[in-house]
Coordinates of C-alpha atoms in Angstrom, one line a residue:
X1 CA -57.7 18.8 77.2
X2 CA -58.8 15.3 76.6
X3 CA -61.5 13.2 78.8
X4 CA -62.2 9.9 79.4
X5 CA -65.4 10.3 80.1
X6 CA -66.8 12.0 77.0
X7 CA -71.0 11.2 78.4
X8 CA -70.7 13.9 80.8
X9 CA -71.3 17.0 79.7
X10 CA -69.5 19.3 82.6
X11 CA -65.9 18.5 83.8
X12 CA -65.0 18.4 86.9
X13 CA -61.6 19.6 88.2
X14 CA -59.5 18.6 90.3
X15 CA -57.3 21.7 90.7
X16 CA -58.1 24.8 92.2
X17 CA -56.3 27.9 90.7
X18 CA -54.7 30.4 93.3
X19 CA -51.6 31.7 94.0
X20 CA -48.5 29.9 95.4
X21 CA -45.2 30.6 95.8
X22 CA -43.7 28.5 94.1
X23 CA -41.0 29.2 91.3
X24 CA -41.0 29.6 87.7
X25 CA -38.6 26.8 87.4
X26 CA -39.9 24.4 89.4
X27 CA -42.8 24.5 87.9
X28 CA -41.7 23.8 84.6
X29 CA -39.1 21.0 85.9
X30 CA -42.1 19.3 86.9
X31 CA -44.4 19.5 83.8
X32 CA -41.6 18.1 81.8
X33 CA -40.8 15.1 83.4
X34 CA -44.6 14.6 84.0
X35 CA -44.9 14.9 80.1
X36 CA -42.1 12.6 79.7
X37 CA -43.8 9.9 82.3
X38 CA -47.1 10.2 80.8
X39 CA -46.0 9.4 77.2
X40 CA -44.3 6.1 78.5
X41 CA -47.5 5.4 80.9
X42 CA -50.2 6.1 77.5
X43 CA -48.1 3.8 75.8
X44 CA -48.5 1.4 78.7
X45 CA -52.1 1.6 79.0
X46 CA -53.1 0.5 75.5
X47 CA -50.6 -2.5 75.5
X48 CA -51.6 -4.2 78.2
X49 CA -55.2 -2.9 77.8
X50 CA -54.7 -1.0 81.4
X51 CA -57.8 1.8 81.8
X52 CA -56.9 2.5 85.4
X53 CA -53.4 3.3 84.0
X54 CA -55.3 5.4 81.2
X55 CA -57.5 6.9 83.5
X56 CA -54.0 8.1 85.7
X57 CA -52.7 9.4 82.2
X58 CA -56.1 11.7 82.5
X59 CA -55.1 13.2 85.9
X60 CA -51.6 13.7 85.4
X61 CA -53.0 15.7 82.2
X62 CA -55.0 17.6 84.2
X63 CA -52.3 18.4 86.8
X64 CA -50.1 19.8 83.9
X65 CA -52.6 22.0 82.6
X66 CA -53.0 23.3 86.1
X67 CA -49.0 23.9 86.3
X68 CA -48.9 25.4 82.7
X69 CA -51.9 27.9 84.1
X70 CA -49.6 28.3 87.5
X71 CA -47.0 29.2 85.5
X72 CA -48.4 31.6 83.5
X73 CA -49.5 33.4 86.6
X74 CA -46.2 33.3 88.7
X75 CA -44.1 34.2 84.8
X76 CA -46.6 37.7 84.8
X77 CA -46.1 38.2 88.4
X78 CA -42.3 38.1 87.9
X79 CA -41.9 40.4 84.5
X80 CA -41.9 44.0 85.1
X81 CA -40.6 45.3 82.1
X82 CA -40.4 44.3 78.7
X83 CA -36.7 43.3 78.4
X84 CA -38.4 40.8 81.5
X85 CA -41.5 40.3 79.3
X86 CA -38.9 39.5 75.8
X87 CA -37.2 36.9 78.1
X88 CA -40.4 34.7 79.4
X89 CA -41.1 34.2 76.1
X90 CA -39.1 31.0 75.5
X91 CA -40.2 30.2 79.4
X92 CA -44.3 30.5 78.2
X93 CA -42.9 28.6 74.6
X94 CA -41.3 25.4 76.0
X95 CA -44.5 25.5 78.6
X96 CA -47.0 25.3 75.6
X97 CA -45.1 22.5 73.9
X98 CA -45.2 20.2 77.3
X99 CA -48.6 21.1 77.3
X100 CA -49.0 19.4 73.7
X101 CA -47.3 16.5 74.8
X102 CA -49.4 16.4 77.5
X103 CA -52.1 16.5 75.6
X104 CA -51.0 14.1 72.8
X105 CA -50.3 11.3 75.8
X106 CA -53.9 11.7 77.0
X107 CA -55.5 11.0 73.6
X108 CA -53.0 7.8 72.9
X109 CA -54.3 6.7 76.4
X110 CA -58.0 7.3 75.2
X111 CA -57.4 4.1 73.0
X112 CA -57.9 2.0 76.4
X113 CA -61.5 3.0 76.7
X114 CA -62.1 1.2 73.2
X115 CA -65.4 -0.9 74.2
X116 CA -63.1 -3.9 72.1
X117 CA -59.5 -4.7 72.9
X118 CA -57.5 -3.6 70.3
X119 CA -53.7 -5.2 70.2
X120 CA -52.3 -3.3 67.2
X121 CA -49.4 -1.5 69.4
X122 CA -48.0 -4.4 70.1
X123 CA -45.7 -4.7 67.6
X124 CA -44.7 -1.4 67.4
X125 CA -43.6 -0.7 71.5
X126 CA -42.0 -4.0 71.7
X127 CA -39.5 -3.2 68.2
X128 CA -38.8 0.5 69.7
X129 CA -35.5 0.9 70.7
X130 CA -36.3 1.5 74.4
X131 CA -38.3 -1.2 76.0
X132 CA -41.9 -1.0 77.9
X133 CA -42.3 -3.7 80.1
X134 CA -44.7 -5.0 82.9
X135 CA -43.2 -6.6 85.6
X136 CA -44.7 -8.4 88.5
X137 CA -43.0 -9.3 91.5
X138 CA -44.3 -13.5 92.4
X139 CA -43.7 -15.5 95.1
X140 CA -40.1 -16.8 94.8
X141 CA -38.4 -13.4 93.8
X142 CA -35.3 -12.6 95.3
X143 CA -35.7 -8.7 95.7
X144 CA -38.8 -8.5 97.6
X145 CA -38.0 -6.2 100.2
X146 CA -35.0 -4.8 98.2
X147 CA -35.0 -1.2 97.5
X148 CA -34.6 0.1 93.8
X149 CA -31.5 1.1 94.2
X150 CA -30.2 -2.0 95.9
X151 CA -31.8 -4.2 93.1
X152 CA -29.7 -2.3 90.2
X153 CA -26.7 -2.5 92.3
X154 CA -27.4 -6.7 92.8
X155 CA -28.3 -6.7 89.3
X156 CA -25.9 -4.6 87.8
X157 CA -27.9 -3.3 84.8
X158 CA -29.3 0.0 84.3
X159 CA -33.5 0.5 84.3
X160 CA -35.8 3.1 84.7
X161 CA -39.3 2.5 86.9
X162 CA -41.5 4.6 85.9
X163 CA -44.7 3.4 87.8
X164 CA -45.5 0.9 90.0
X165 CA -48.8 -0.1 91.0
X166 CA -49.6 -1.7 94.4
X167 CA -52.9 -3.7 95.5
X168 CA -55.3 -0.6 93.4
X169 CA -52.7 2.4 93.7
X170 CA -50.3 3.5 91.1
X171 CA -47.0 5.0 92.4
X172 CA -45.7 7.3 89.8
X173 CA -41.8 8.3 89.7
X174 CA -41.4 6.2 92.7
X175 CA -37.4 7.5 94.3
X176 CA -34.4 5.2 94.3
X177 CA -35.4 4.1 98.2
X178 CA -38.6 2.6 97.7
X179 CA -39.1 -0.7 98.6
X180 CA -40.4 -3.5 96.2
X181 CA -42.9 -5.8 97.8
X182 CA -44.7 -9.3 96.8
X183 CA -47.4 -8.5 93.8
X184 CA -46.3 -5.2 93.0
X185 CA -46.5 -4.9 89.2
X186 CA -43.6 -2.6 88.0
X187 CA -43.8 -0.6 84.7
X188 CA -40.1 -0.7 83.6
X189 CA -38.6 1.0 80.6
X190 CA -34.7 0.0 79.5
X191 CA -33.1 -2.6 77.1
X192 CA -34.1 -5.9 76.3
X193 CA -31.6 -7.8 78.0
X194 CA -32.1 -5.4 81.4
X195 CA -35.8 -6.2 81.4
X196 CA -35.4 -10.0 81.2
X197 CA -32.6 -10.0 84.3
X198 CA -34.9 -8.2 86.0
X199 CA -37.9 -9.9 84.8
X200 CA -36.1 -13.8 86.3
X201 CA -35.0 -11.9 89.7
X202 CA -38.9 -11.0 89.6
X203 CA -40.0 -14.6 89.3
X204 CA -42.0 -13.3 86.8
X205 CA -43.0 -15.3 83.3
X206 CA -42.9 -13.6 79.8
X207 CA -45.9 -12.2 78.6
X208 CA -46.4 -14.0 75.0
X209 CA -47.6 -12.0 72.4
X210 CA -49.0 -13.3 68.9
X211 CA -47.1 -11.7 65.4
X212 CA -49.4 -9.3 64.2
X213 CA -50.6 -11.0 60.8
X214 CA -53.2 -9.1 60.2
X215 CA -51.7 -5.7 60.1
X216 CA -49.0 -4.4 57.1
X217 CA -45.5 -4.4 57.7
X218 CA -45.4 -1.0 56.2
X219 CA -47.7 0.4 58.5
X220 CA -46.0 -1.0 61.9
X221 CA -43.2 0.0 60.7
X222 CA -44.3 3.6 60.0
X223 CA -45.8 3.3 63.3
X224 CA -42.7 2.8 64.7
X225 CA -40.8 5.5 62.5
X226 CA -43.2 7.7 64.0
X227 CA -42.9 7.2 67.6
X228 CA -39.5 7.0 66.9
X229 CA -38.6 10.4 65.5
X230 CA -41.6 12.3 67.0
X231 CA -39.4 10.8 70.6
X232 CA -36.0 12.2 68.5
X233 CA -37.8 15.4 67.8
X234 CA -38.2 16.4 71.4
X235 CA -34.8 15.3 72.3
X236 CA -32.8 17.3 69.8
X237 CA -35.2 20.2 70.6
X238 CA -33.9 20.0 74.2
X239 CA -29.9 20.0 73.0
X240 CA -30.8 23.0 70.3
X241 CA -31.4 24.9 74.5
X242 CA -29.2 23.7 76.0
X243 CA -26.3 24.4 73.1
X244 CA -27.9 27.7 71.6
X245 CA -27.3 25.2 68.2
X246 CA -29.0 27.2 65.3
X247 CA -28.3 23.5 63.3
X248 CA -30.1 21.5 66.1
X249 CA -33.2 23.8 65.7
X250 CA -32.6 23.5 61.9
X251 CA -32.6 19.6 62.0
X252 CA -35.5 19.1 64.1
X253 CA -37.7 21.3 62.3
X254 CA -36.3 19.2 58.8
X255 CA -37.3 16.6 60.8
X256 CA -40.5 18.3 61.3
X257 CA -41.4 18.1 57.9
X258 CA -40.3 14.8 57.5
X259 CA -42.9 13.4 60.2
X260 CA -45.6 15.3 58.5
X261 CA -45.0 13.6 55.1
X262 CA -44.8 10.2 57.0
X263 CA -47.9 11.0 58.6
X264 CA -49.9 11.7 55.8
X265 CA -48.6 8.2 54.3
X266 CA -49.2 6.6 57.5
X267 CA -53.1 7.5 57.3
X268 CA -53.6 6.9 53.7
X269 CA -51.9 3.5 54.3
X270 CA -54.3 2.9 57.4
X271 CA -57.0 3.9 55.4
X272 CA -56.2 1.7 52.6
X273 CA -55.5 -1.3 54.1
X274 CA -56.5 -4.8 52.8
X275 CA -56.0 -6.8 56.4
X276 CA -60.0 -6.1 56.9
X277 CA -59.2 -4.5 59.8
X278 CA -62.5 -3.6 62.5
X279 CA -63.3 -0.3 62.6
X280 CA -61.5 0.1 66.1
X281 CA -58.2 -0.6 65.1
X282 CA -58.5 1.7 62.0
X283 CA -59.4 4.4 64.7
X284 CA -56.6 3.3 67.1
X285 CA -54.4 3.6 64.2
X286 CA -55.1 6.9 63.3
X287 CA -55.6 8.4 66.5
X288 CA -51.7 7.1 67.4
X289 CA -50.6 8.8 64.2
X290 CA -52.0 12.1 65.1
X291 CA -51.0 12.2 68.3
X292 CA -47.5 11.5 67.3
X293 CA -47.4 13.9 64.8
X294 CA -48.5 16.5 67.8
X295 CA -45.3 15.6 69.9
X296 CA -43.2 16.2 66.8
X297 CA -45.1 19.9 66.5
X298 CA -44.1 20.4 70.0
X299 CA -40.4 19.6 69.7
X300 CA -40.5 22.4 66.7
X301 CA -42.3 24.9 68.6
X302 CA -39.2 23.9 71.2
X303 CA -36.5 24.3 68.2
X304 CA -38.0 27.5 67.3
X305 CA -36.7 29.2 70.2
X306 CA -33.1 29.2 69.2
X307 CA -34.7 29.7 65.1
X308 CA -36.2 33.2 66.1
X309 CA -33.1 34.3 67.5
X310 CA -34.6 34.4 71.1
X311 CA -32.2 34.1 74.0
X312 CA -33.7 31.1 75.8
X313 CA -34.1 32.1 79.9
X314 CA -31.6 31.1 81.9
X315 CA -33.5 28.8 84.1
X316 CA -34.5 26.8 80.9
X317 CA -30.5 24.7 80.7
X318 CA -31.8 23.6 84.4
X319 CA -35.3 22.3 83.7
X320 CA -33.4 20.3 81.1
X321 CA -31.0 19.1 82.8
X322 CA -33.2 17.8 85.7
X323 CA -35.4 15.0 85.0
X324 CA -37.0 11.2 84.7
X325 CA -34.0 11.2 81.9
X326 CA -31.3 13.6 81.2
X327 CA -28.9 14.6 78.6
X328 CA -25.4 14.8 79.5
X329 CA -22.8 16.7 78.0
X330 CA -19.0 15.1 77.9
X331 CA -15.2 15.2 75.9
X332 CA -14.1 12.8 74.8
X333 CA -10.9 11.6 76.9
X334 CA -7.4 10.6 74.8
X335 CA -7.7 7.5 76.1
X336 CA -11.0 7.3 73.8
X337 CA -9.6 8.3 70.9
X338 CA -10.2 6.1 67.9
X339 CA -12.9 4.5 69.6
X340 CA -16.2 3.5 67.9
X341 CA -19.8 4.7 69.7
X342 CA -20.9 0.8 69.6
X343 CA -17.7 -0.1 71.3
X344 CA -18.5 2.6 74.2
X345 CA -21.4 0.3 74.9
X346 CA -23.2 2.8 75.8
X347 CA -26.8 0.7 76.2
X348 CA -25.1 -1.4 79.6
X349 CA -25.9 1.8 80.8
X350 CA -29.4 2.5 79.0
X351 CA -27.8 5.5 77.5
X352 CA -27.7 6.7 73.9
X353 CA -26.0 9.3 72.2
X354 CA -28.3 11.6 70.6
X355 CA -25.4 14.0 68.9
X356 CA -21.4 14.3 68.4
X357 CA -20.1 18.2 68.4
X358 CA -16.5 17.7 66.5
X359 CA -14.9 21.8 66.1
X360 CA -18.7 23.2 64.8
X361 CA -20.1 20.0 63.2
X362 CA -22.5 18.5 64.7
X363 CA -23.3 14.7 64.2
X364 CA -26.9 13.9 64.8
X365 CA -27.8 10.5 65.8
X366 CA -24.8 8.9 65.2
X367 CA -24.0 5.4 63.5
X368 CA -22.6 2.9 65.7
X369 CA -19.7 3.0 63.3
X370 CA -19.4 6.4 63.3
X371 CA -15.4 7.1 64.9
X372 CA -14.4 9.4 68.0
X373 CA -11.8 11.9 68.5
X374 CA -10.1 13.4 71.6
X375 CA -12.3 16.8 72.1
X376 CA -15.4 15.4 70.8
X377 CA -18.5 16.8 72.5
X378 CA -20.8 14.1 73.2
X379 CA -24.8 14.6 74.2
X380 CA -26.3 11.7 75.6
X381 CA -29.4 10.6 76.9
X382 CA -29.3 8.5 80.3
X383 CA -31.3 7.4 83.2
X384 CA -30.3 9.3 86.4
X385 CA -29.2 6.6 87.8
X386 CA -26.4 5.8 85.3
X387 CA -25.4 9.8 84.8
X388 CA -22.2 9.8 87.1
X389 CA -21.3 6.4 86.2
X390 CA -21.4 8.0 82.5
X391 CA -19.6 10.9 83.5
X392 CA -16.7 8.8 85.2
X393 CA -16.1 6.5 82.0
X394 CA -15.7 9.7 79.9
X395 CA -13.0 11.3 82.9
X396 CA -10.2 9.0 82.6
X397 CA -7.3 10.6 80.9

């Protein structure tokens, strides 16, 4: 576990182990999507130079530990025999890989305790393919006192809120009814052109951010690679559960060893640099890659479930299934046959479509060229709020 604080030498806790009833799949619904929320919020912290946010990363760390160690307890409570015991494995598995990405989120936070301001993520969050954005809502904005679900309705564009912070409090997961007042600062994920509607019905002004001149091309854009895939990784690791796909598994663990050959040239290449970097960013940079590289050893411990031959617990398709984000599962309708993926337009929705299942083929991360057929199975990746509205494009006939 990582701390902020590294001049103290005893850590204090803030959870207190004993016994709750509370269920093995709860439990693990929750550590997931506080994974999730806290790789998005680390991410956060170090562009905008945020330690409060940081220092929220830290708890939520701490909170999932505590569930992983609940878990564990309520799992052993619950096996009796050792068909029970063969079962929990892939339960105590996918816990230990949160855990990692738990882990990994706290230690990209740690970079906002730097005693100098380092900006090297810039370029690399704002050329991801999902968007991290601060929003403040000024004087002038036309959805204070709006709800979150009433501003994507006025809007009509699909984002995801991850956090908002009001006066000195941050608001994590904050529900569809919450109600936006003036100077709350919202940390919104979603597309480029969602961000910038909601950004003008904010009142809010465009952060400007200097090109990074001082740091290789190749490197940001390893960076970037590496977030990137590492983000894949966990992803397909979820489908490989939720299908039982043997290939899935496969793939990501490919994938695996992809990242780690990537990684290794990302930290020579940091190493090596000639853009006189300080000190600070050189540690910032590597730091990021090894933390990366972590969530991408999670997503194969994930894969290896379905590679052992393990049946995967029952409960596990649900703790997918229910999150900040899900993936959805749907066929391809007659009246979509022929179609393209880019002309679905699947990113008005702030969906993308992780995989295509075609008789047992499976196309991962398809092209947006890349044609449909009646019966396709499509996995995609949404926002809760745009799930149904998915579901209905995909059950006209």
């Amino acid at each position: 576990m990582s701390n902020g604080n590294t001049t103290n030498s005893k850590r204090h806790f803030l959870y207190r182990i004993d016994y709750a009833p509370v269920s093995v799949k709860d439990i693990l619904i929750k550590m997931k999507n506080l994974a999730s929320l806290m790789v998005g919020l680390a991410y956060y912290s170090i562009l905008y130079d945020d330690r409060k946010l940081a220092k929220e990363v830290y708890n939520l760390e701490e909170l999932v530990d505590f569930l992983n160690l609940q878990l564990i307890m309520q799992a052993s409570i619950a096996t009796r025999s050792a068909k029970d015991a063969k079962r929990m494995i892939s339960v105590f598995r996918l816990a230990s890989a949160i855990d990692k990405i738990s882990n990994a989120a706290a230690d990209i936070a740690a970079i906002a305790f730097a005693k100098r301001r380092t900006k090297i993520m810039a370029s690399a969050i704002t050329s991801s393919r999902d968007m991290i954005a601060r929003i403040k809502i000024r004087q002038g904005s036309s959805i204070v006192g709006k709800s979150l679900r009433e501003i994507h309705k006025i809007l009509d564009i699909v984002f995801d809120v991850i956090a908002v912070r009001r006066n000195n409090r941050w608001i994590l997961e904050p529900k569809s009814d919450l109600i936006v007042k003036l100077n709350d600062v919202l940390i919104v994920r979603g597309s480029e052109e969602a961000i910038e509607l909601l950004r003008n019905a904010a009142n809010d002004y465009k952060e400007q951010r200097k090109a990074m001149e001082l740091l290789d091309k190749d490197i940001i854009n390893d960076m970037i690679k590496l977030k990137e895939i590492s983000e894949l990784m966990v992803y397909l690791a979820y489908m490989s559960i939720m299908t039982r796909s043997a290939e899935i598994s496969e793939y990501v663990l490919n994938l695996e060893d992809y990242v780690d050959n990537l990684y290794v040239k990302y930290m020579m290449d940091s190493i090596k640099s000639k853009s006189n970097l300080p000190s600070e960013d050189i540690v910032a940079l590597l730091r990021i890659a090894t933390a990366t590289e972590t969530i991408a050893d999670a997503a194969a411990e994930i894969a290896e479930i379905i590679v052992r031959g393990l049946d995967p617990h029952p409960i596990l398709t649900d703790v997918i299934q229910k999150g900040l984000e899900q993936i959805i599962s749907v066929k391809v309708p007659k009246v979509l046959n022929n179609v393209k993926v880019r002309e679905l337009e699947l990113e008005n929705y702030g969906a993308h479509l992780l995989a295509i299942r075609r008789n047992s083929e499976w196309i991962v991360n398809p092209k947006g060229d890349e044609v449909l057929y009646e019966g396709d199975l499509l996995l995609i990746r949404c926002y809760e709020e745009s799930a149904n509205s998915i579901r209905q494009k995909f059950s006209k006939r």
